[in-house]
Amino acid sequence: MFDQEDLEAIREARETWAAEELEPVLERYGERQETFETDTGGQAVDRLYTPADVADLDYEADLGFPGDDPYTRGVYPTGYRGRLWTMRQYAGMGTAEETNERFQYLLDQGQTGLSMAFDLPTQMGHDSDDPMAAGEVGKAGVAIDSLADMETVFEGIPLDEVSTSMTINAPASVLLAMYVAVGDQQGVDRAELRGTIQNDLLKEYAARNTYIYPPEPSMRIITDIFAFCADETPKFNTISISGYHIREAGSTAAQELAFTLADGLEYVETAIEAGLAVDEFAPQLSFFFNAHNNILEEVAKFRAARRLWARLLEERFDVEDPASKQLKFHTQTAGSTLTAQQIENNVVRVAYQALAAVLGGTQSLHTNGKDEALSLPTEQSVRTALRTQQILAHESGAADTIDPLAGSYYVESLTDDLEAEARDLIATIDERGGMRAAIEDQWVQRQIQETAYERQQEIEAGERVIVGVNEFQVEAADEQDAEIEEVPEAQQQKQMERLESVREDRDDEAVEASLAAVREAARGDENVMPPIVDAVKAYATTGEICDAMRDVFGEYQPGSAV
C-alpha cells in the first residue's frame, strides 16, 4: 500500500483540488442534495475517496487471496472461473403436479438448482384440510401434506443430480425428512443429497412470524437436525441463516449483516451447549442475504460478511477446520423493492441487484420475477428472471475475474465501515445477553421497525425517489395489463381430496405408532429426526407430525418470553 509520505502528498493534493477545482463549481452549480447516503441510509457517502481513506488497510490481514482467511475476496480460489454460482428460481405452484412441471421447465431452461416455495399452511405445520388453512392452500407456494406430495414434486428429477433449497422453517425437520425419504426411494445414497433447508427460527421471531413452537424446543430441533445431517447427509446445508427477511422487514444493510451473524453465533453456541463439536456442524452452516438497490453498498456488505464471520468464529470458538469459518451464502433480489406500478421497471431493478450479488461473490442466486409484487410469477416472467442470471454469467464479464471491485477506495472503505458498524451492533447484542435475549425484549424488532418507519416517511415525503411510484408516474390507463398467476378454488379442493386419499390408503396403525415415537423422542433426549423420517415414510402428514410435537412443546404465543 502507500507509505505515509505518499498518503500525506495525496491529502495535500486533495486539499488543492478542493480549493481550486471543487469550490468554484460548488459555488456556481451546487450539488443535487446536501448529503448522500447509501440505499437504506446506513452509511454516509463522501464526495471522493482516495488511498487516504483506506490507509489502515492491511492487505494480507484484511483482504488476502480468494480461498484464504479471512475470505474477504471469496471462499474459493477460482471464484466463478471454476464454477458459476447456482442459478435457482424460487418456485412452488399450488399443487405438487404443477410444481413438478415448473421445476422440469426451469431445468430445461438451464437452471442449475431448485428452490422450493411452500404455501402458508405448510409453513405453519397445518394440513390443507385444517380449518386454519382455509383460503390459503397453494397460494404462496406448493402445498405439501404428505410424502406423496413430495414424491410427485420430484418425479423424474434425480436427487443425486440436483441441489434443492427449501424455504421452510418451523416444519423444516418434516420437509427434510420427506426429501430424505424420496432420496431413499430413488436409491440415492444419503451422503450424496445436496441442498439447503432454511431452518432459521430466530429470524422468524424477529421479522417473519412463521413459527410454531417456543424458542427453546425450536433450538433443540435445529441442533437435532445439525447432528442428523452431520451423520447422514454431510453435503446438505442444515440451516440458511437469513438476513433476507430482516432486510425485507426494513433494516439497513449494516443491521441485516449484524443481526444475521448474531443469529449465527446463537446457533453455534446452542449446538456446542448441546454437545456438538463446532467443526462437526459449522461447515454445513449457510447464509441467505438480500441484494438491495445500492450496488456498491451490497458488494461491500457481502465482502464484510465473509470477513466478519471468519473473525468472529476465530475469536469465539475453538475452530480448527478452515471450512468452519467460510461464510457461504445464497442471495435473493429484494422483493420489497418491486413495485406494482410499471412492473416492467422491476426487470431493471432485479438485474442491478443480481449484478451486486455476483460482484459480491454469492454461491447461489434467485432473481425475482417482475410481477411478484402482484402474484406468483408467471412462466414468462420466471424465464426472464433466469435469463437475467444467464446474461450476467455469459455476456457481462462480471464472472471472469475474482472480486473485481477489490481495491476500489470507496468499496474498501465501505467494507470497513459496514464491518465496524456490524461489530458495534453485535457488541450491543452481547451486552443484552445474546441474540435470543435481544429478540425477547423486542430490541431487535424495534431497531428494524424504526428504520422501516423512517424510510416510509421519506418515500411519502418524496425525499426518497421510487421510480414509477412517487416520481415518473404514468396514468393508470397507460399501465400495461399484467397476466396474473392464480390458484383456483377447484385446485385447492383437489389438494384436499388428494390428502384424504392418502389417509385412506395408508396403514393407520403404523402411522399412530410412528407419531407416538415422535412424541417420545420430543419428550426425551433422543434425536427427533430418525422417528420423523419413519413417520413420513408411513405417510403421516405434515400437520400430524407437527401436532405430535405441538403436544409436547406447545405453541409460541406472540408477546410471550422468547
Coordinates of C-alpha atoms in Angstrom, one line a residue:
M1 CA 0.0 0.0 0.0
F2 CA 1.0 3.7 0.1
D3 CA 3.6 4.8 2.7
Q4 CA 3.0 7.8 5.0
E5 CA 4.8 10.2 2.7
D6 CA 2.6 9.1 -0.3
L7 CA -0.6 9.5 1.8
E8 CA 0.4 13.0 3.0
A9 CA 1.0 14.0 -0.5
I10 CA -2.4 12.7 -1.6
R11 CA -4.1 14.6 1.3
E12 CA -2.3 17.8 0.3
A13 CA -3.3 17.3 -3.4
R14 CA -6.9 16.7 -2.4
E15 CA -6.9 20.0 -0.5
T16 CA -5.5 21.8 -3.5
W17 CA -8.1 20.2 -5.8
A18 CA -10.9 21.1 -3.4
A19 CA -9.8 24.7 -3.3
E20 CA -9.0 25.2 -7.0
E21 CA -11.4 22.9 -8.8
L22 CA -14.2 21.9 -6.5
E23 CA -15.2 25.0 -4.6
P24 CA -15.8 27.2 -7.7
V25 CA -18.0 24.6 -9.2
L26 CA -19.9 24.1 -5.9
E27 CA -20.5 27.9 -5.6
R28 CA -21.8 28.1 -9.2
Y29 CA -23.8 24.9 -9.5
G30 CA -24.1 23.2 -6.2
E31 CA -24.9 19.5 -5.9
R32 CA -28.1 17.5 -6.2
Q33 CA -28.5 17.3 -2.4
E34 CA -26.7 18.4 0.7
T35 CA -25.8 14.9 1.9
F36 CA -25.6 11.5 0.3
E37 CA -26.3 8.2 1.9
T38 CA -26.2 4.5 0.9
D39 CA -29.5 2.9 -0.1
T40 CA -31.0 2.3 3.3
G41 CA -29.3 5.2 5.0
G42 CA -26.8 3.0 6.8
Q43 CA -23.7 4.9 5.7
A44 CA -22.7 8.4 4.7
V45 CA -21.2 8.6 1.2
D46 CA -18.3 11.1 0.8
R47 CA -17.8 13.0 -2.4
L48 CA -14.5 11.4 -3.2
Y49 CA -12.4 8.5 -1.9
T50 CA -8.6 8.3 -2.1
P51 CA -5.9 6.0 -0.7
A52 CA -6.0 8.1 2.4
D53 CA -9.5 6.6 3.2
V54 CA -8.0 3.1 3.3
A55 CA -4.7 4.0 4.9
D56 CA -5.1 1.4 7.6
L57 CA -5.9 -1.5 5.3
D58 CA -3.5 -4.4 5.7
Y59 CA -3.7 -6.5 2.5
E60 CA -2.8 -9.8 4.0
A61 CA -4.8 -9.5 7.2
D62 CA -7.9 -7.7 5.8
L63 CA -8.2 -8.9 2.2
G64 CA -5.8 -11.8 1.5
F65 CA -6.5 -14.1 -1.5
P66 CA -9.6 -16.0 -2.6
G67 CA -9.9 -19.1 -0.6
D68 CA -7.7 -17.8 2.2
D69 CA -8.6 -16.5 5.6
P70 CA -10.3 -14.0 6.2
Y71 CA -12.1 -14.8 2.9
T72 CA -13.0 -11.2 2.1
R73 CA -12.3 -11.9 -1.5
G74 CA -14.2 -15.2 -1.6
V75 CA -14.2 -18.7 -0.2
Y76 CA -13.0 -20.4 -3.4
P77 CA -9.6 -19.9 -5.1
T78 CA -11.1 -19.9 -8.6
G79 CA -14.2 -17.9 -8.0
Y80 CA -16.6 -18.2 -10.9
R81 CA -13.8 -19.2 -13.3
G82 CA -14.1 -22.7 -11.8
R83 CA -17.8 -22.9 -11.4
L84 CA -20.6 -20.4 -11.8
W85 CA -23.0 -19.7 -9.0
T86 CA -26.0 -22.0 -8.7
M87 CA -28.9 -20.4 -10.5
R88 CA -32.1 -21.0 -8.5
Q89 CA -35.6 -19.7 -9.2
Y90 CA -37.9 -19.9 -6.2
A91 CA -40.9 -22.0 -7.3
G92 CA -43.9 -23.6 -5.8
M93 CA -47.1 -23.6 -7.9
G94 CA -50.1 -24.6 -5.8
T95 CA -50.1 -28.4 -6.4
A96 CA -47.3 -30.9 -6.4
E97 CA -48.0 -31.7 -10.1
E98 CA -47.7 -28.0 -11.2
T99 CA -44.6 -27.6 -9.2
N100 CA -43.0 -30.6 -10.8
E101 CA -43.9 -29.1 -14.2
R102 CA -42.3 -25.8 -13.3
F103 CA -39.2 -27.5 -12.0
Q104 CA -38.9 -29.5 -15.1
Y105 CA -39.3 -26.4 -17.2
L106 CA -36.7 -24.5 -15.3
L107 CA -34.2 -27.3 -15.5
D108 CA -34.8 -27.5 -19.3
Q109 CA -34.2 -23.7 -19.5
G110 CA -30.8 -24.1 -17.9
Q111 CA -31.4 -23.6 -14.2
T112 CA -28.8 -25.4 -12.1
G113 CA -30.5 -25.8 -8.8
L114 CA -34.1 -26.0 -7.4
S115 CA -35.6 -23.6 -4.9
M116 CA -38.9 -24.7 -3.3
A117 CA -41.6 -22.3 -2.1
F118 CA -44.2 -23.7 0.3
D119 CA -47.7 -22.4 0.9
L120 CA -48.6 -20.7 4.2
P121 CA -50.4 -23.8 5.8
T122 CA -47.3 -25.9 5.1
Q123 CA -45.0 -23.3 6.6
M124 CA -47.2 -23.2 9.7
G125 CA -47.4 -27.0 10.0
H126 CA -51.1 -27.4 9.0
D127 CA -52.6 -29.8 6.5
S128 CA -54.6 -28.5 3.6
D129 CA -57.9 -29.6 5.2
D130 CA -57.2 -27.9 8.5
P131 CA -59.6 -25.0 9.3
M132 CA -56.6 -22.8 9.8
A133 CA -55.6 -23.4 6.1
A134 CA -58.9 -22.2 4.6
G135 CA -58.3 -19.9 1.6
E136 CA -54.5 -20.2 1.7
V137 CA -53.9 -23.7 0.2
G138 CA -51.4 -23.4 -2.6
K139 CA -51.5 -19.6 -2.7
A140 CA -47.9 -18.7 -1.7
G141 CA -46.3 -21.9 -2.9
V142 CA -46.8 -25.6 -3.1
A143 CA -48.9 -27.5 -0.5
I144 CA -47.0 -30.5 0.9
D145 CA -49.3 -32.5 3.1
S146 CA -47.5 -35.9 2.9
L147 CA -44.7 -37.8 1.4
A148 CA -47.0 -38.5 -1.6
D149 CA -46.8 -34.8 -2.5
M150 CA -43.0 -34.7 -2.2
E151 CA -42.8 -37.8 -4.4
T152 CA -44.8 -36.0 -7.1
V153 CA -42.8 -32.8 -6.9
F154 CA -39.6 -34.7 -7.6
E155 CA -41.0 -37.3 -10.1
G156 CA -38.4 -37.7 -12.9
I157 CA -35.9 -35.4 -11.1
P158 CA -32.9 -37.5 -9.7
L159 CA -31.9 -36.1 -6.4
D160 CA -28.3 -37.1 -6.9
E161 CA -28.1 -34.7 -9.8
V162 CA -29.7 -31.6 -8.4
S163 CA -29.3 -29.3 -5.4
T164 CA -32.6 -28.3 -3.7
S165 CA -33.1 -25.3 -1.4
M166 CA -36.3 -25.4 0.7
T167 CA -37.5 -22.2 2.3
I168 CA -39.1 -23.8 5.3
N169 CA -38.5 -23.1 9.0
A170 CA -40.7 -24.4 11.8
P171 CA -41.6 -27.7 10.0
A172 CA -38.1 -27.9 8.5
S173 CA -37.5 -31.3 10.2
V174 CA -40.5 -32.8 8.5
L175 CA -39.8 -31.5 5.0
L176 CA -36.2 -32.5 5.3
A177 CA -37.3 -36.0 6.3
M178 CA -39.6 -36.2 3.3
Y179 CA -36.7 -35.2 1.0
V180 CA -34.5 -37.9 2.5
A181 CA -37.3 -40.4 2.1
V182 CA -37.7 -39.5 -1.6
G183 CA -33.9 -40.0 -2.0
D184 CA -34.2 -43.4 -0.3
Q185 CA -36.9 -44.4 -2.7
Q186 CA -34.7 -43.3 -5.6
G187 CA -31.8 -45.3 -4.3
V188 CA -29.7 -42.2 -3.7
D189 CA -27.0 -42.5 -1.0
R190 CA -28.0 -40.0 1.7
A191 CA -24.4 -38.8 1.7
E192 CA -25.0 -37.6 -1.9
L193 CA -28.1 -35.5 -1.2
R194 CA -27.3 -31.8 -1.7
G195 CA -29.3 -28.7 -0.8
T196 CA -30.4 -26.4 2.0
I197 CA -33.2 -26.0 4.4
Q198 CA -33.8 -22.5 5.8
N199 CA -34.5 -23.8 9.4
D200 CA -33.8 -20.3 10.8
L201 CA -36.3 -19.7 13.7
L202 CA -34.6 -16.7 15.4
K203 CA -35.3 -14.5 12.4
E204 CA -38.9 -15.8 12.4
Y205 CA -39.5 -14.4 15.9
A206 CA -37.7 -11.1 14.9
A207 CA -39.0 -10.5 11.4
R208 CA -41.2 -13.0 9.6
N209 CA -43.5 -14.8 12.1
T210 CA -44.0 -18.2 10.6
Y211 CA -43.1 -20.0 13.9
I212 CA -44.8 -22.9 15.6
Y213 CA -43.0 -23.9 18.8
P214 CA -41.5 -21.8 21.5
P215 CA -37.8 -20.9 21.0
E216 CA -36.3 -23.5 23.4
P217 CA -37.7 -26.5 21.7
S218 CA -37.2 -24.8 18.3
M219 CA -33.5 -24.5 19.0
R220 CA -33.4 -28.2 20.2
I221 CA -34.9 -29.3 16.9
I222 CA -32.4 -27.2 15.0
T223 CA -29.5 -28.9 16.8
D224 CA -31.0 -32.3 16.3
I225 CA -31.0 -31.5 12.5
F226 CA -27.4 -30.4 12.8
A227 CA -26.4 -33.8 14.3
F228 CA -28.6 -35.9 12.0
C229 CA -27.2 -34.2 8.8
A230 CA -23.6 -34.4 10.1
D231 CA -24.0 -38.2 10.3
E232 CA -26.4 -38.9 7.4
T233 CA -26.4 -36.1 4.8
P234 CA -23.0 -34.3 5.1
K235 CA -23.4 -32.4 1.8
F236 CA -26.7 -30.9 2.9
N237 CA -26.7 -27.4 4.4
T238 CA -28.6 -27.7 7.7
I239 CA -29.6 -24.1 8.1
S240 CA -29.7 -20.9 5.9
I241 CA -29.2 -18.2 8.4
S242 CA -31.3 -15.5 6.9
G243 CA -30.8 -11.8 6.7
Y244 CA -33.1 -11.6 3.7
H245 CA -36.3 -11.3 5.7
I246 CA -34.6 -8.9 8.2
R247 CA -33.9 -6.6 5.2
E248 CA -37.3 -7.1 3.8
A249 CA -38.8 -6.0 7.1
G250 CA -37.0 -2.7 6.8
S251 CA -33.5 -3.0 8.2
T252 CA -30.4 -1.2 6.9
A253 CA -27.6 -3.1 5.3
A254 CA -25.5 -2.9 8.5
Q255 CA -28.4 -4.2 10.6
E256 CA -29.0 -7.0 8.2
L257 CA -25.3 -8.0 8.4
A258 CA -25.2 -7.7 12.2
F259 CA -28.4 -9.4 13.1
T260 CA -27.8 -12.3 10.7
L261 CA -24.3 -13.0 12.0
A262 CA -25.6 -12.6 15.6
D263 CA -28.3 -15.3 14.8
G264 CA -25.5 -17.5 13.5
L265 CA -23.4 -17.1 16.7
E266 CA -26.5 -18.0 18.8
Y267 CA -27.0 -21.2 16.7
V268 CA -23.3 -22.1 17.1
E269 CA -23.4 -21.6 20.9
T270 CA -26.6 -23.6 21.3
A271 CA -25.2 -26.5 19.3
I272 CA -22.0 -26.5 21.3
E273 CA -24.1 -26.5 24.5
A274 CA -25.9 -29.5 23.2
G275 CA -22.7 -31.4 22.9
L276 CA -21.8 -30.9 19.3
A277 CA -18.2 -30.1 18.2
V278 CA -18.1 -26.8 16.2
D279 CA -16.1 -28.4 13.4
E280 CA -18.7 -31.2 13.0
F281 CA -21.6 -28.8 12.0
A282 CA -20.1 -25.4 11.2
P283 CA -19.1 -26.3 7.6
Q284 CA -22.7 -27.1 6.9
L285 CA -24.0 -23.7 8.0
S286 CA -25.0 -21.4 5.2
F287 CA -26.4 -17.9 5.0
F288 CA -29.1 -16.1 3.0
F289 CA -28.8 -12.4 2.1
N290 CA -30.8 -9.8 0.4
A291 CA -29.5 -8.0 -2.7
H292 CA -30.9 -4.5 -2.4
N293 CA -30.7 -1.5 -4.7
N294 CA -27.4 0.2 -4.0
I295 CA -24.9 -1.9 -5.9
L296 CA -21.7 -0.8 -4.1
E297 CA -23.2 -1.0 -0.7
E298 CA -24.4 -4.5 -1.3
V299 CA -21.0 -5.6 -2.7
A300 CA -19.3 -4.2 0.4
K301 CA -21.9 -5.9 2.7
F302 CA -21.2 -9.4 1.2
R303 CA -17.4 -8.9 1.5
A304 CA -17.7 -7.6 5.1
A305 CA -20.0 -10.6 5.9
R306 CA -17.3 -13.1 4.9
R307 CA -14.5 -11.3 6.8
L308 CA -16.5 -10.7 9.9
W309 CA -17.9 -14.2 10.2
A310 CA -14.4 -15.7 9.8
R311 CA -13.1 -13.3 12.5
L312 CA -16.0 -14.0 14.9
L313 CA -15.6 -17.8 14.6
E314 CA -11.9 -17.5 15.2
E315 CA -12.3 -15.2 18.2
R316 CA -15.1 -17.0 20.0
F317 CA -14.8 -20.7 19.2
D318 CA -12.1 -23.4 19.1
V319 CA -12.2 -23.7 15.3
E320 CA -9.7 -26.0 13.7
D321 CA -11.3 -26.7 10.3
P322 CA -10.9 -23.7 7.9
A323 CA -14.2 -24.7 6.3
S324 CA -15.9 -23.8 9.6
K325 CA -15.0 -20.1 9.1
Q326 CA -16.1 -19.9 5.4
L327 CA -19.3 -18.0 5.0
K328 CA -21.2 -19.4 2.1
F329 CA -24.4 -17.7 1.1
H330 CA -27.4 -17.6 -1.2
T331 CA -28.8 -14.3 -2.4
Q332 CA -32.2 -13.3 -3.5
T333 CA -33.0 -10.0 -5.1
A334 CA -35.1 -7.7 -3.0
G335 CA -38.8 -8.4 -3.1
S336 CA -39.6 -5.3 -1.1
T337 CA -38.2 -3.1 -3.9
L338 CA -40.6 -4.4 -6.5
T339 CA -43.4 -2.1 -7.4
A340 CA -46.9 -2.9 -8.6
Q341 CA -46.7 0.2 -10.7
Q342 CA -44.9 -0.1 -14.1
I343 CA -43.9 -3.7 -13.3
E344 CA -41.5 -3.7 -16.3
N345 CA -39.2 -1.5 -14.3
N346 CA -38.7 -4.4 -11.9
V347 CA -36.7 -6.2 -14.6
V348 CA -34.1 -3.4 -14.4
R349 CA -34.1 -3.4 -10.6
V350 CA -33.6 -7.2 -10.5
A351 CA -30.8 -7.1 -13.0
Y352 CA -28.8 -4.5 -11.0
Q353 CA -29.4 -6.3 -7.7
A354 CA -28.3 -9.6 -9.3
L355 CA -25.1 -7.8 -10.5
A356 CA -24.4 -6.8 -6.9
A357 CA -24.7 -10.3 -5.7
V358 CA -22.4 -11.6 -8.4
L359 CA -19.8 -8.9 -7.8
G360 CA -20.1 -9.7 -4.1
G361 CA -19.3 -13.4 -4.7
T362 CA -22.6 -15.2 -3.9
Q363 CA -22.7 -19.0 -4.1
S364 CA -26.3 -19.2 -5.4
L365 CA -28.8 -16.6 -6.6
H366 CA -32.5 -16.2 -7.1
T367 CA -33.8 -13.4 -9.3
N368 CA -37.4 -12.3 -8.7
G369 CA -40.0 -12.2 -11.4
K370 CA -41.2 -8.7 -12.4
D371 CA -44.7 -9.5 -11.4
E372 CA -44.1 -10.7 -7.8
A373 CA -45.5 -7.6 -6.3
L374 CA -48.8 -8.8 -7.7
S375 CA -48.8 -12.6 -7.5
L376 CA -46.8 -15.8 -8.0
P377 CA -44.6 -15.2 -11.1
T378 CA -45.8 -16.4 -14.5
E379 CA -43.7 -18.8 -16.6
Q380 CA -42.7 -15.9 -18.9
S381 CA -41.5 -13.7 -16.0
V382 CA -39.6 -16.6 -14.4
R383 CA -37.9 -17.2 -17.7
T384 CA -36.9 -13.5 -18.0
A385 CA -35.5 -13.6 -14.4
L386 CA -33.5 -16.7 -15.2
R387 CA -32.2 -15.2 -18.4
T388 CA -31.0 -12.2 -16.4
Q389 CA -28.7 -14.5 -14.5
Q390 CA -27.5 -16.3 -17.6
I391 CA -26.8 -13.0 -19.4
L392 CA -24.8 -11.9 -16.3
A393 CA -22.9 -15.2 -16.4
H394 CA -22.1 -15.5 -20.0
E395 CA -22.2 -12.0 -21.5
S396 CA -21.4 -9.3 -18.9
G397 CA -17.9 -10.3 -18.0
A398 CA -18.7 -9.9 -14.3
A399 CA -17.8 -13.6 -13.6
D400 CA -14.5 -13.6 -15.4
T401 CA -12.3 -12.3 -12.6
I402 CA -12.5 -12.7 -8.8
D403 CA -13.8 -9.9 -6.6
P404 CA -13.4 -7.3 -9.3
L405 CA -14.2 -4.3 -7.1
A406 CA -11.4 -5.1 -4.7
G407 CA -9.0 -2.2 -4.3
S408 CA -11.7 0.4 -5.0
Y409 CA -11.0 3.1 -2.4
Y410 CA -14.8 3.5 -1.9
V411 CA -15.7 -0.2 -1.8
E412 CA -12.8 -1.0 0.6
S413 CA -13.7 2.0 2.8
L414 CA -17.4 0.9 2.8
T415 CA -16.5 -2.7 3.6
D416 CA -14.6 -1.5 6.6
D417 CA -17.4 0.8 7.7
L418 CA -20.0 -1.9 7.4
E419 CA -17.9 -4.4 9.3
A420 CA -17.3 -1.8 12.1
E421 CA -21.0 -0.9 12.4
A422 CA -22.0 -4.5 12.5
R423 CA -19.4 -5.2 15.2
D424 CA -20.8 -2.4 17.3
L425 CA -24.3 -3.8 16.9
I426 CA -23.2 -7.3 17.8
A427 CA -21.4 -5.9 20.9
T428 CA -24.7 -4.3 21.9
I429 CA -26.5 -7.6 21.4
D430 CA -23.8 -9.3 23.5
E431 CA -24.4 -6.8 26.3
R432 CA -28.1 -7.6 26.2
G433 CA -27.4 -11.3 26.7
G434 CA -27.1 -12.5 23.1
M435 CA -29.5 -12.5 20.1
R436 CA -32.2 -14.6 21.7
A437 CA -32.4 -12.2 24.7
A438 CA -32.3 -9.2 22.4
I439 CA -35.3 -10.6 20.5
E440 CA -37.0 -11.5 23.7
D441 CA -37.1 -7.9 24.9
Q442 CA -38.1 -6.7 21.4
W443 CA -34.9 -4.7 21.0
V444 CA -34.1 -6.2 17.5
Q445 CA -37.6 -5.7 16.3
R446 CA -37.6 -2.1 17.4
Q447 CA -34.4 -1.4 15.5
I448 CA -35.9 -2.8 12.3
Q449 CA -39.3 -1.1 12.8
E450 CA -37.8 2.3 13.4
T451 CA -35.7 2.1 10.3
A452 CA -38.7 0.9 8.2
Y453 CA -40.8 3.7 9.5
E454 CA -38.2 6.3 8.7
R455 CA -37.8 5.0 5.2
Q456 CA -41.5 5.0 4.5
Q457 CA -41.8 8.6 5.8
E458 CA -39.1 9.6 3.3
I459 CA -40.9 7.9 0.5
E460 CA -44.2 9.6 1.3
A461 CA -42.5 13.0 1.6
G462 CA -40.8 12.5 -1.8
E463 CA -37.4 12.6 -0.2
R464 CA -36.6 9.1 -1.4
V465 CA -37.5 8.6 -5.0
I466 CA -39.1 5.3 -6.1
V467 CA -39.4 5.4 -9.9
G468 CA -43.0 4.9 -11.0
V469 CA -44.4 5.3 -7.5
N470 CA -43.7 8.8 -6.2
E471 CA -41.8 10.1 -9.3
F472 CA -42.1 9.4 -13.1
Q473 CA -45.6 8.0 -12.7
V474 CA -47.9 7.2 -15.6
E475 CA -51.7 7.4 -15.8
A476 CA -53.5 4.2 -14.7
A477 CA -54.9 3.9 -18.2
D478 CA -51.3 3.7 -19.6
E479 CA -50.3 0.8 -17.3
Q480 CA -49.9 -2.5 -19.1
D481 CA -52.2 -5.2 -18.0
A482 CA -50.3 -7.9 -16.3
E483 CA -51.0 -11.6 -16.5
I484 CA -51.7 -12.8 -13.0
E485 CA -50.9 -16.4 -11.8
E486 CA -53.9 -17.5 -9.7
V487 CA -54.8 -20.6 -7.7
P488 CA -58.4 -21.5 -8.4
E489 CA -60.7 -22.8 -5.7
A490 CA -61.1 -26.1 -7.6
Q491 CA -57.4 -26.7 -7.3
Q492 CA -57.5 -26.2 -3.5
Q493 CA -60.3 -28.7 -3.3
K494 CA -58.3 -31.2 -5.4
Q495 CA -55.4 -31.0 -2.9
M496 CA -57.8 -31.8 0.0
E497 CA -59.2 -34.8 -1.9
R498 CA -55.7 -36.0 -2.6
L499 CA -54.9 -35.7 1.1
E500 CA -58.0 -37.7 2.0
S501 CA -57.0 -40.4 -0.5
V502 CA -53.6 -40.7 1.2
R503 CA -55.2 -41.2 4.6
E504 CA -57.5 -43.9 3.2
D505 CA -54.7 -45.9 1.6
R506 CA -52.1 -45.9 4.5
D507 CA -51.6 -48.2 7.4
D508 CA -53.2 -46.4 10.3
E509 CA -51.6 -48.5 13.0
A510 CA -48.2 -47.8 11.5
V511 CA -49.0 -44.1 11.4
E512 CA -50.1 -44.0 15.0
A513 CA -47.0 -45.9 16.1
S514 CA -44.7 -43.6 14.2
L515 CA -46.4 -40.5 15.7
A516 CA -46.1 -42.0 19.2
A517 CA -42.3 -42.4 18.6
V518 CA -42.1 -38.8 17.5
R519 CA -43.7 -37.7 20.8
E520 CA -41.5 -40.0 22.8
A521 CA -38.4 -38.5 21.2
A522 CA -39.6 -35.0 21.7
R523 CA -40.2 -35.7 25.4
G524 CA -36.7 -37.2 25.9
D525 CA -33.2 -36.6 24.7
E526 CA -33.4 -38.7 21.6
N527 CA -32.8 -37.0 18.2
V528 CA -36.2 -36.3 16.7
M529 CA -35.1 -36.8 13.1
P530 CA -35.0 -40.6 12.8
P531 CA -38.6 -41.0 14.1
I532 CA -39.7 -38.2 11.9
V533 CA -38.2 -39.9 8.8
D534 CA -40.1 -43.1 9.9
A535 CA -43.3 -41.1 10.3
V536 CA -43.1 -39.6 6.8
K537 CA -42.4 -43.0 5.3
A538 CA -45.6 -44.2 7.0
Y539 CA -47.4 -41.3 5.2
A540 CA -48.1 -39.4 8.4
T541 CA -49.0 -35.9 7.3
T542 CA -47.1 -32.7 7.9
G543 CA -49.9 -31.5 10.2
E544 CA -50.0 -34.7 12.1
I545 CA -46.2 -34.8 12.7
C546 CA -46.2 -31.1 13.7
D547 CA -49.1 -31.7 16.0
A548 CA -47.3 -34.6 17.7
M549 CA -44.5 -32.1 18.6
R550 CA -47.1 -29.4 19.5
D551 CA -48.5 -31.9 22.0
V552 CA -45.1 -31.9 23.7
F553 CA -43.6 -28.5 23.0
G554 CA -46.7 -26.3 22.8
E555 CA -47.0 -23.3 20.6
Y556 CA -45.3 -19.9 20.8
Q557 CA -47.6 -17.1 21.6
P558 CA -46.6 -13.6 20.4
G559 CA -45.7 -11.4 23.3
S560 CA -44.6 -14.3 25.5
A561 CA -41.0 -14.7 26.5
V562 CA -38.6 -15.8 23.8

